[in-house]
Coordinates of C-alpha atoms and ligand atoms in Angstrom, one line a residue:
M1001 CA 15.1 -83.9 35.3
R1002 CA 16.6 -85.4 32.1
F1003 CA 13.7 -83.9 30.2
L1004 CA 14.5 -80.5 31.6
V1005 CA 18.1 -80.7 30.6
V1006 CA 17.2 -81.7 27.1
V1007 CA 14.7 -78.8 26.8
L1008 CA 17.4 -76.4 28.2
L1009 CA 20.0 -77.6 25.7
F1010 CA 17.5 -77.2 22.9
A1011 CA 16.6 -73.7 24.0
L1012 CA 20.3 -72.8 24.2
A1013 CA 20.9 -74.1 20.7
Y1014 CA 18.1 -72.0 19.4
A1015 CA 19.0 -68.9 21.3
K1016 CA 22.3 -69.0 19.4
H1017 CA 22.9 -66.5 16.6
E1018 CA 19.7 -64.7 17.8
K1019 CA 21.3 -61.3 16.9
Y1020 CA 21.2 -62.2 13.2
E1021 CA 17.5 -63.0 13.0
G1022 CA 16.2 -61.2 10.0
W1023 CA 19.6 -60.1 8.7
K1024 CA 20.3 -60.9 5.1
S1025 CA 23.5 -61.6 3.2
Y1026 CA 24.0 -60.6 -0.4
Y1027 CA 26.4 -61.4 -3.2
V1028 CA 27.5 -58.1 -4.7
G1029 CA 29.3 -58.2 -8.1
P1030 CA 30.6 -54.9 -9.4
A1031 CA 31.2 -55.3 -13.1
S1032 CA 33.8 -52.5 -13.5
A1033 CA 36.3 -50.4 -11.5
E1034 CA 33.9 -47.5 -11.6
Q1035 CA 31.1 -49.6 -9.9
L1036 CA 33.6 -50.9 -7.4
K1037 CA 34.6 -47.4 -6.5
N1038 CA 30.9 -46.3 -6.1
L1039 CA 30.2 -49.3 -3.9
G1040 CA 32.5 -48.1 -1.1
P1041 CA 30.2 -45.2 0.1
I1042 CA 27.1 -47.4 -0.1
L1043 CA 28.7 -50.0 2.2
D1044 CA 29.5 -47.2 4.7
Q1045 CA 26.1 -45.6 4.5
Y1046 CA 24.2 -48.7 5.3
S1047 CA 26.7 -50.1 7.9
V1048 CA 27.2 -53.1 5.7
D1049 CA 29.5 -55.8 7.1
V1050 CA 31.8 -57.1 4.4
L1051 CA 32.7 -60.8 4.8
S1052 CA 34.4 -61.1 1.5
H1053 CA 35.5 -58.1 -0.4
P1054 CA 34.1 -57.8 -3.9
I1055 CA 36.6 -57.1 -6.7
V1056 CA 36.0 -56.3 -10.3
Q1057 CA 34.1 -59.2 -11.8
R1058 CA 34.3 -61.3 -8.7
E1059 CA 31.4 -61.0 -6.3
G1060 CA 31.9 -60.5 -2.6
V1061 CA 29.5 -61.4 0.3
V1062 CA 28.1 -58.8 2.7
L1063 CA 25.8 -58.8 5.7
V1064 CA 23.0 -56.2 6.0
A1065 CA 20.8 -55.5 9.1
P1066 CA 17.0 -55.5 8.6
K1067 CA 16.6 -51.8 8.8
H1068 CA 19.1 -51.1 6.0
Q1069 CA 18.1 -53.8 3.5
A1070 CA 15.6 -51.7 1.5
G1071 CA 18.0 -48.7 1.3
F1072 CA 21.0 -50.8 0.4
T1073 CA 19.3 -52.7 -2.4
K1074 CA 17.8 -49.6 -3.8
A1075 CA 21.2 -47.9 -3.9
L1076 CA 22.7 -50.8 -5.7
E1077 CA 19.9 -50.8 -8.2
D1078 CA 20.3 -47.1 -8.8
L1079 CA 23.9 -47.7 -9.8
A1080 CA 23.1 -50.9 -11.7
I1081 CA 25.4 -52.9 -9.5
D1082 CA 24.6 -56.6 -9.7
Y1083 CA 23.5 -58.3 -6.5
K1084 CA 21.6 -61.3 -5.3
V1085 CA 20.5 -62.6 -1.9
H1086 CA 22.9 -65.1 -0.5
A1087 CA 21.0 -66.0 2.7
E1088 CA 17.4 -64.9 3.3
N1089 CA 17.9 -65.2 7.0
V1090 CA 21.5 -65.1 8.4
K1091 CA 20.5 -66.7 11.7
A1092 CA 19.2 -69.8 9.8
A1093 CA 22.3 -69.9 7.7
L1094 CA 24.5 -69.9 10.9
D1095 CA 22.4 -72.6 12.4
Y1096 CA 22.9 -74.6 9.2
D1097 CA 26.7 -74.1 9.5
D1098 CA 26.6 -75.5 13.0
T1099 CA 25.0 -78.7 11.8
L1100 CA 27.8 -79.1 9.2
I1101 CA 30.4 -78.7 11.8
A1102 CA 28.7 -81.1 14.2
A1103 CA 28.2 -83.7 11.5
K1104 CA 31.9 -83.6 10.6
K1105 CA 32.8 -83.8 14.2
A1106 CA 30.6 -86.9 14.7
R1107 CA 32.1 -88.6 11.6
D1108 CA 35.7 -87.8 12.7
F1109 CA 35.1 -89.0 16.2
T1110 CA 34.6 -92.6 15.1
R1111 CA 37.6 -92.3 12.8
N1112 CA 40.2 -90.9 15.1
S1113 CA 38.8 -92.1 18.4
G1114 CA 38.1 -88.7 19.8
R1115 CA 41.4 -87.0 19.0
N1116 CA 40.7 -83.5 17.7
V1117 CA 43.3 -81.7 15.6
P1118 CA 42.9 -78.0 14.8
Y1119 CA 42.9 -78.5 11.0
D1120 CA 40.2 -81.1 10.7
N1121 CA 37.3 -78.8 11.7
Y1122 CA 36.6 -75.4 13.1
Q1123 CA 37.9 -76.0 16.6
T1124 CA 37.7 -74.2 19.9
L1125 CA 40.6 -72.2 21.3
D1126 CA 41.1 -75.0 23.9
T1127 CA 41.5 -77.6 21.2
I1128 CA 44.0 -75.4 19.2
Y1129 CA 46.0 -74.7 22.4
A1130 CA 46.0 -78.4 23.4
Y1131 CA 47.5 -79.2 20.0
L1132 CA 50.3 -76.6 20.4
I1133 CA 51.2 -77.9 23.8
D1134 CA 51.1 -81.5 22.6
V1135 CA 53.3 -80.8 19.6
A1136 CA 55.8 -78.9 21.7
A1137 CA 56.0 -81.9 24.1
R1138 CA 56.4 -84.4 21.3
F1139 CA 59.1 -82.6 19.3
P1140 CA 61.3 -81.0 22.0
N1141 CA 64.3 -80.9 19.7
T1142 CA 62.7 -78.6 17.2
V1143 CA 59.7 -77.0 18.8
T1144 CA 59.5 -74.4 21.6
L1145 CA 56.1 -73.2 22.9
V1146 CA 56.2 -69.5 24.0
N1147 CA 53.6 -67.5 25.9
P1148 CA 54.9 -63.9 25.5
A1149 CA 51.8 -62.3 27.1
N1150 CA 48.2 -62.8 27.9
S1151 CA 45.3 -61.3 26.0
F1152 CA 43.2 -58.5 27.3
E1153 CA 40.8 -61.0 29.0
G1154 CA 43.7 -63.0 30.3
R1155 CA 43.9 -65.9 27.8
P1156 CA 47.4 -67.0 26.8
I1157 CA 48.7 -65.9 23.5
Y1158 CA 50.9 -68.7 22.2
Y1159 CA 53.4 -69.1 19.4
L1160 CA 55.7 -71.9 18.4
K1161 CA 59.3 -71.5 17.4
I1162 CA 60.3 -74.3 15.1
S1163 CA 64.0 -74.7 14.4
T1164 CA 66.6 -77.4 14.0
T1165 CA 69.2 -75.2 15.8
N1166 CA 67.0 -73.5 18.5
F1167 CA 67.2 -70.2 16.6
Q1168 CA 71.0 -70.1 17.3
D1169 CA 72.1 -70.1 13.7
E1170 CA 72.0 -66.4 12.8
R1171 CA 72.5 -67.1 9.1
K1172 CA 69.1 -68.7 8.7
P1173 CA 66.2 -66.6 7.5
V1174 CA 63.2 -66.3 9.8
I1175 CA 59.7 -66.8 8.5
F1176 CA 56.9 -65.5 10.7
I1177 CA 53.3 -66.5 10.1
D1178 CA 50.3 -65.4 12.1
G1179 CA 46.6 -66.0 12.0
C1180 CA 43.3 -65.0 13.3
I1181 CA 43.8 -61.4 14.2
H1182 CA 40.3 -61.1 12.9
A1183 CA 38.3 -63.4 15.1
R1184 CA 35.6 -64.5 12.7
E1185 CA 38.0 -65.6 10.0
W1186 CA 37.8 -69.2 11.1
I1187 CA 39.7 -70.8 8.2
S1188 CA 42.9 -69.0 9.4
P1189 CA 43.8 -71.2 12.5
P1190 CA 43.4 -74.5 10.6
S1191 CA 45.7 -73.2 7.8
V1192 CA 48.3 -72.0 10.2
T1193 CA 48.2 -75.1 12.4
W1194 CA 48.6 -77.2 9.3
M1195 CA 51.9 -75.5 8.7
I1196 CA 53.0 -76.7 12.2
H1197 CA 51.9 -80.2 11.2
K1198 CA 54.0 -80.0 8.1
L1199 CA 57.1 -78.9 10.0
T1200 CA 56.7 -81.5 12.7
E1201 CA 54.4 -84.5 12.3
D1202 CA 54.6 -84.9 8.6
V1203 CA 57.8 -83.4 7.1
T1204 CA 57.6 -83.8 3.4
E1205 CA 59.9 -80.8 2.6
P1206 CA 62.9 -81.3 5.0
D1207 CA 64.7 -78.3 3.4
L1208 CA 62.0 -76.0 4.9
L1209 CA 62.7 -77.3 8.3
E1210 CA 66.5 -77.3 7.9
N1211 CA 67.0 -74.0 6.2
F1212 CA 64.7 -71.7 8.1
D1213 CA 63.7 -70.7 11.6
W1214 CA 59.9 -70.5 11.9
I1215 CA 57.6 -68.4 14.2
I1216 CA 54.0 -69.6 14.0
L1217 CA 51.3 -67.8 15.9
P1218 CA 47.9 -69.4 15.0
V1219 CA 45.6 -67.2 17.1
V1220 CA 46.7 -63.6 17.6
N1221 CA 43.3 -62.6 19.0
P1222 CA 42.2 -65.4 21.4
D1223 CA 39.5 -63.3 23.2
G1224 CA 37.8 -62.4 19.9
Y1225 CA 38.1 -66.0 18.7
A1226 CA 36.5 -67.4 21.9
F1227 CA 33.7 -64.8 21.6
T1228 CA 32.9 -66.0 18.1
F1229 CA 32.1 -69.4 19.6
S1230 CA 30.3 -68.2 22.7
S1231 CA 28.3 -65.1 21.5
D1232 CA 28.7 -63.6 18.1
R1233 CA 29.9 -65.6 15.1
F1234 CA 30.8 -62.4 13.2
W1235 CA 32.9 -60.7 15.9
R1236 CA 36.0 -59.3 14.2
K1237 CA 37.9 -57.2 16.8
T1238 CA 39.7 -57.8 20.1
R1239 CA 37.6 -57.6 23.3
S1240 CA 39.4 -54.7 25.1
T1241 CA 37.3 -52.2 27.1
D1242 CA 40.0 -49.7 28.0
N1243 CA 40.3 -47.6 24.9
H1244 CA 37.5 -45.2 25.0
S1245 CA 34.6 -44.0 27.3
L1246 CA 32.3 -46.1 25.0
S1247 CA 34.5 -49.2 25.0
G1248 CA 32.5 -50.6 27.9
S1249 CA 29.4 -51.0 25.8
C1250 CA 31.3 -51.3 22.5
P1251 CA 34.4 -53.3 23.3
G1252 CA 37.3 -54.2 21.0
V1253 CA 39.7 -52.8 18.4
D1254 CA 40.3 -53.9 14.9
G1255 CA 43.8 -55.5 15.3
N1256 CA 44.5 -54.8 11.6
R1257 CA 44.0 -51.1 12.1
N1258 CA 46.0 -50.9 15.3
Y1259 CA 49.6 -50.9 13.9
D1260 CA 51.8 -47.8 13.7
F1261 CA 51.5 -47.4 9.9
F1262 CA 49.6 -44.2 9.1
W1263 CA 47.6 -45.2 12.1
G1264 CA 44.1 -43.7 12.2
T1265 CA 44.1 -42.2 8.7
V1266 CA 42.4 -44.4 6.1
G1267 CA 39.7 -47.1 6.0
T1268 CA 39.5 -47.0 9.8
S1269 CA 37.0 -45.6 12.3
N1270 CA 37.6 -43.6 15.5
S1271 CA 34.3 -44.9 16.9
P1272 CA 34.7 -47.9 19.2
C1273 CA 31.3 -49.2 18.0
E1274 CA 32.6 -49.7 14.5
D1275 CA 34.2 -52.9 13.2
T1276 CA 37.3 -51.0 12.0
Y1277 CA 37.9 -49.0 15.1
G1278 CA 41.7 -48.5 15.2
G1279 CA 42.0 -48.0 19.0
S1280 CA 42.9 -45.0 21.2
R1281 CA 46.5 -45.1 19.8
A1282 CA 48.7 -47.3 17.7
F1283 CA 49.5 -50.6 19.5
S1284 CA 46.8 -50.0 22.2
E1285 CA 46.2 -53.8 22.1
V1286 CA 48.4 -56.3 23.8
E1287 CA 47.7 -58.7 20.9
T1288 CA 49.2 -56.4 18.3
R1289 CA 52.1 -55.6 20.6
V1290 CA 53.0 -59.3 20.7
V1291 CA 53.2 -59.4 16.9
R1292 CA 55.1 -56.1 16.8
D1293 CA 57.7 -57.3 19.3
L1294 CA 58.3 -60.5 17.3
L1295 CA 58.7 -58.6 14.1
H1296 CA 61.4 -56.4 15.8
E1297 CA 63.1 -59.2 17.6
Y1298 CA 63.9 -61.1 14.5
L1299 CA 63.9 -58.3 12.0
H1300 CA 67.6 -58.6 11.1
R1301 CA 66.9 -62.0 9.5
M1302 CA 63.2 -62.0 8.8
A1303 CA 62.7 -62.8 5.1
L1304 CA 59.0 -63.4 5.0
Y1305 CA 56.0 -62.4 7.1
L1306 CA 52.5 -63.7 6.3
T1307 CA 49.3 -62.8 8.0
M1308 CA 46.4 -65.2 7.3
H1309 CA 43.0 -63.7 6.8
S1310 CA 39.8 -64.7 5.0
Y1311 CA 38.3 -64.6 2.6
G1312 CA 38.6 -64.0 -1.1
S1313 CA 41.6 -66.0 -2.5
M1314 CA 44.0 -63.1 -2.6
I1315 CA 47.6 -62.3 -1.8
L1316 CA 48.0 -58.6 -1.0
Y1317 CA 51.0 -56.4 -0.4
A1318 CA 52.0 -52.9 0.4
W1319 CA 51.3 -50.1 0.6
G1320 CA 47.8 -50.7 1.8
H1321 CA 46.8 -47.2 2.7
D1322 CA 47.2 -45.3 -0.6
G1323 CA 48.1 -47.9 -3.3
S1324 CA 51.6 -46.6 -3.9
L1325 CA 54.2 -49.2 -4.4
S1326 CA 57.2 -50.0 -2.2
H1327 CA 60.8 -50.1 -3.5
N1328 CA 60.5 -53.9 -3.3
A1329 CA 57.3 -54.1 -5.3
F1330 CA 58.8 -56.2 -8.1
A1331 CA 60.0 -58.9 -5.7
L1332 CA 56.7 -58.6 -3.7
H1333 CA 54.8 -59.2 -6.9
T1334 CA 56.8 -62.0 -8.4
V1335 CA 57.0 -64.0 -5.2
G1336 CA 53.3 -63.3 -4.7
V1337 CA 52.5 -64.7 -8.1
N1338 CA 54.8 -67.7 -7.6
M1339 CA 52.9 -68.5 -4.4
A1340 CA 49.5 -68.0 -6.0
T1341 CA 50.4 -70.1 -9.1
A1342 CA 51.4 -73.0 -6.8
I1343 CA 48.2 -72.8 -4.9
D1344 CA 46.1 -72.5 -8.0
A1345 CA 47.7 -75.7 -9.4
A1346 CA 46.6 -77.6 -6.2
K1347 CA 43.2 -76.1 -5.7
L1348 CA 39.8 -77.7 -6.5
P1349 CA 38.3 -76.5 -9.8
R1350 CA 35.3 -75.0 -7.9
F1351 CA 37.6 -72.6 -6.0
S1352 CA 38.6 -69.2 -7.5
N1353 CA 42.1 -68.6 -8.8
Y1354 CA 44.1 -66.3 -6.5
T1355 CA 44.5 -62.6 -7.3
V1356 CA 47.8 -61.0 -6.5
G1357 CA 48.6 -57.3 -6.1
N1358 CA 48.8 -54.2 -4.1
S1359 CA 45.9 -54.3 -1.7
V1360 CA 44.4 -51.0 -2.6
L1361 CA 44.7 -51.7 -6.3
V1362 CA 43.0 -55.1 -5.8
L1363 CA 40.4 -54.2 -3.2
F1364 CA 39.7 -50.6 -4.1
Y1365 CA 39.8 -49.5 -0.5
G1366 CA 42.7 -48.3 1.5
A1367 CA 43.3 -49.3 5.1
S1368 CA 46.0 -47.9 7.4
G1369 CA 47.4 -49.5 10.5
A1370 CA 47.6 -53.0 9.1
S1371 CA 50.2 -55.6 10.1
D1372 CA 51.5 -56.3 6.5
D1373 CA 52.4 -52.7 5.9
Y1374 CA 54.0 -52.2 9.4
A1375 CA 56.2 -55.3 8.9
H1376 CA 57.3 -54.0 5.5
L1377 CA 57.8 -50.5 6.7
I1378 CA 60.2 -51.6 9.4
G1379 CA 62.1 -53.7 6.9
V1380 CA 60.7 -57.2 6.3
P1381 CA 61.4 -57.5 2.6
L1382 CA 58.5 -59.9 1.8
S1383 CA 55.3 -59.2 3.7
Y1384 CA 51.8 -60.3 2.6
T1385 CA 48.2 -60.6 3.7
Y1386 CA 46.6 -63.9 2.5
E1387 CA 42.9 -63.8 2.1
L1388 CA 42.2 -67.5 2.2
P1389 CA 39.5 -69.1 0.1
G1390 CA 36.0 -69.0 1.4
L1391 CA 32.4 -69.7 0.6
Q1392 CA 31.8 -70.8 -3.0
G1393 CA 28.7 -69.8 -4.9
G1394 CA 25.8 -72.1 -4.2
L1395 CA 26.6 -73.1 -0.7
Q1396 CA 24.1 -72.0 1.9
G1397 CA 26.3 -71.3 5.0
F1398 CA 29.0 -68.8 5.8
H1399 CA 31.8 -71.1 6.7
L1400 CA 33.5 -72.9 4.1
D1401 CA 31.9 -76.3 4.6
P1402 CA 34.3 -78.0 7.1
I1403 CA 34.8 -80.9 4.6
Y1404 CA 36.9 -78.4 2.5
I1405 CA 39.2 -77.3 5.4
E1406 CA 41.9 -79.9 4.7
Q1407 CA 41.9 -79.0 1.0
V1408 CA 42.5 -75.3 1.8
C1409 CA 45.3 -76.3 4.3
R1410 CA 47.0 -78.5 1.7
E1411 CA 46.8 -76.0 -1.2
T1412 CA 47.9 -73.1 1.1
W1413 CA 50.9 -75.1 2.2
E1414 CA 51.9 -75.3 -1.5
G1415 CA 52.0 -71.5 -1.6
I1416 CA 54.1 -71.5 1.6
I1417 CA 56.6 -74.0 0.2
V1418 CA 57.2 -71.7 -2.8
G1419 CA 57.2 -68.5 -0.8
A1420 CA 59.7 -69.8 1.7
R1421 CA 62.1 -71.1 -0.9
R1422 CA 61.9 -67.9 -2.9
A1423 CA 62.4 -65.9 0.2
G1424 CA 65.4 -68.0 1.1
E1425 CA 67.0 -67.3 -2.3
L1426 CA 66.4 -63.6 -2.1
F1427 CA 67.6 -63.4 1.5
R1428 CA 70.9 -65.2 0.9
R1429 CA 71.6 -62.9 -2.0
Ligands
0X9_2969 O1 40.7 -55.0 5.8 C1 41.5 -55.9 6.2 O2 42.1 -55.7 7.3 C2 41.9 -57.1 5.3 N1 40.7 -57.7 4.8 S1 39.7 -58.5 5.8 O3 38.6 -58.9 5.0 N2 40.4 -59.8 6.2 O4 39.4 -57.7 6.9 C3 42.8 -56.6 4.2 C4 44.1 -56.0 4.6 C5 45.0 -55.6 3.5 N3 46.2 -54.9 3.8 C6 46.3 -53.6 4.0 N4 45.3 -52.8 3.7 N5 47.4 -53.1 4.4
ZN2970 ZN1 40.9 -60.2 8.1

């Protein structure tokens, strides 16, 4: 019997990531703006899945299915765009990632006698939620746990309100930070939950707790996140099936194409089988409606909204559909640079410096229906997408090795400190 269980467990472990058998991943490094522009249509033509967006002179990482590999590499060669293979077999690289996660878990287990926190590894939704519930119970004077709605599949969506005055002091600016609208961007929940840690368990910047009211929503898309653990590591969307006649076989909507900002126009697909499917209408998804409602509820005093994605070490701002600049572009840029400079000063030398700018001008692709633009459109003066750091050249897997998670949390917090203080100054004025 025991033998059977072992065999079964083994079989299960090896059945994992099966979908990616034979897929390859590539570093792609456009040398000029011209090459970056030409790359866009190639990525579309070969249904390439972009894990990290290439920018000029900084390579990105993309996934390519077996049937498209020959065409894709030929197209790059024809345009003299630099590329190299990152993983010969994506399934094997994912298996390798799993061993890194398991190894760190085993090491930590002996250190902290089995207590898991969401910022020491890539943790399950249950572990993240247990932490939120625990913090709310331990810090009842400053923390309130809220479950505004459940996800499409019925999981709670949770956020924490952190405030020394229970959100009663209307003069305080509100800062709203969310994470993991894109399910596969696993570095996002640790970075966001670390902020909770820094505002509760380890307060080293008391002014941030005293002077601001915080809304922190670590996992906008719990269904998608759970699915990346159970079935498909690279799942990006929600898991809804009520958008389209094809949604039964192709579930989910790209949450960051579902907001009512030039919805359905640029860098988005109207096919539910695509990763950037925008949904049947703006705010078709309960998950994006939760974020929308929070933005509106506290809009009159919301100074800063951040949505944490990965990866690429970038801080991006409006307008993300056409590259035009908002009236607040100067403040957006200077505060963005201030945050990036603080992070760069705290980062490890092997991580890239942050790039700051309008998202179209940095990424060379427009995307409508994103949360950063929607927040800014309705009046949040400072609204940004963070693309957190990711894989560094030379590593074999796709996750940032979990040994670097805490580093990313710490350096990102340095950016938040500066961003919050600058937002506070601007808001008061
Ligand atoms: O494409 C996205 O949604 C974001 N990149 S990601 O790799 N995390 O998917 C970038 C969004 C930038 N913001 C806007 N285009 N408004
Ligand atoms: Zn993302």
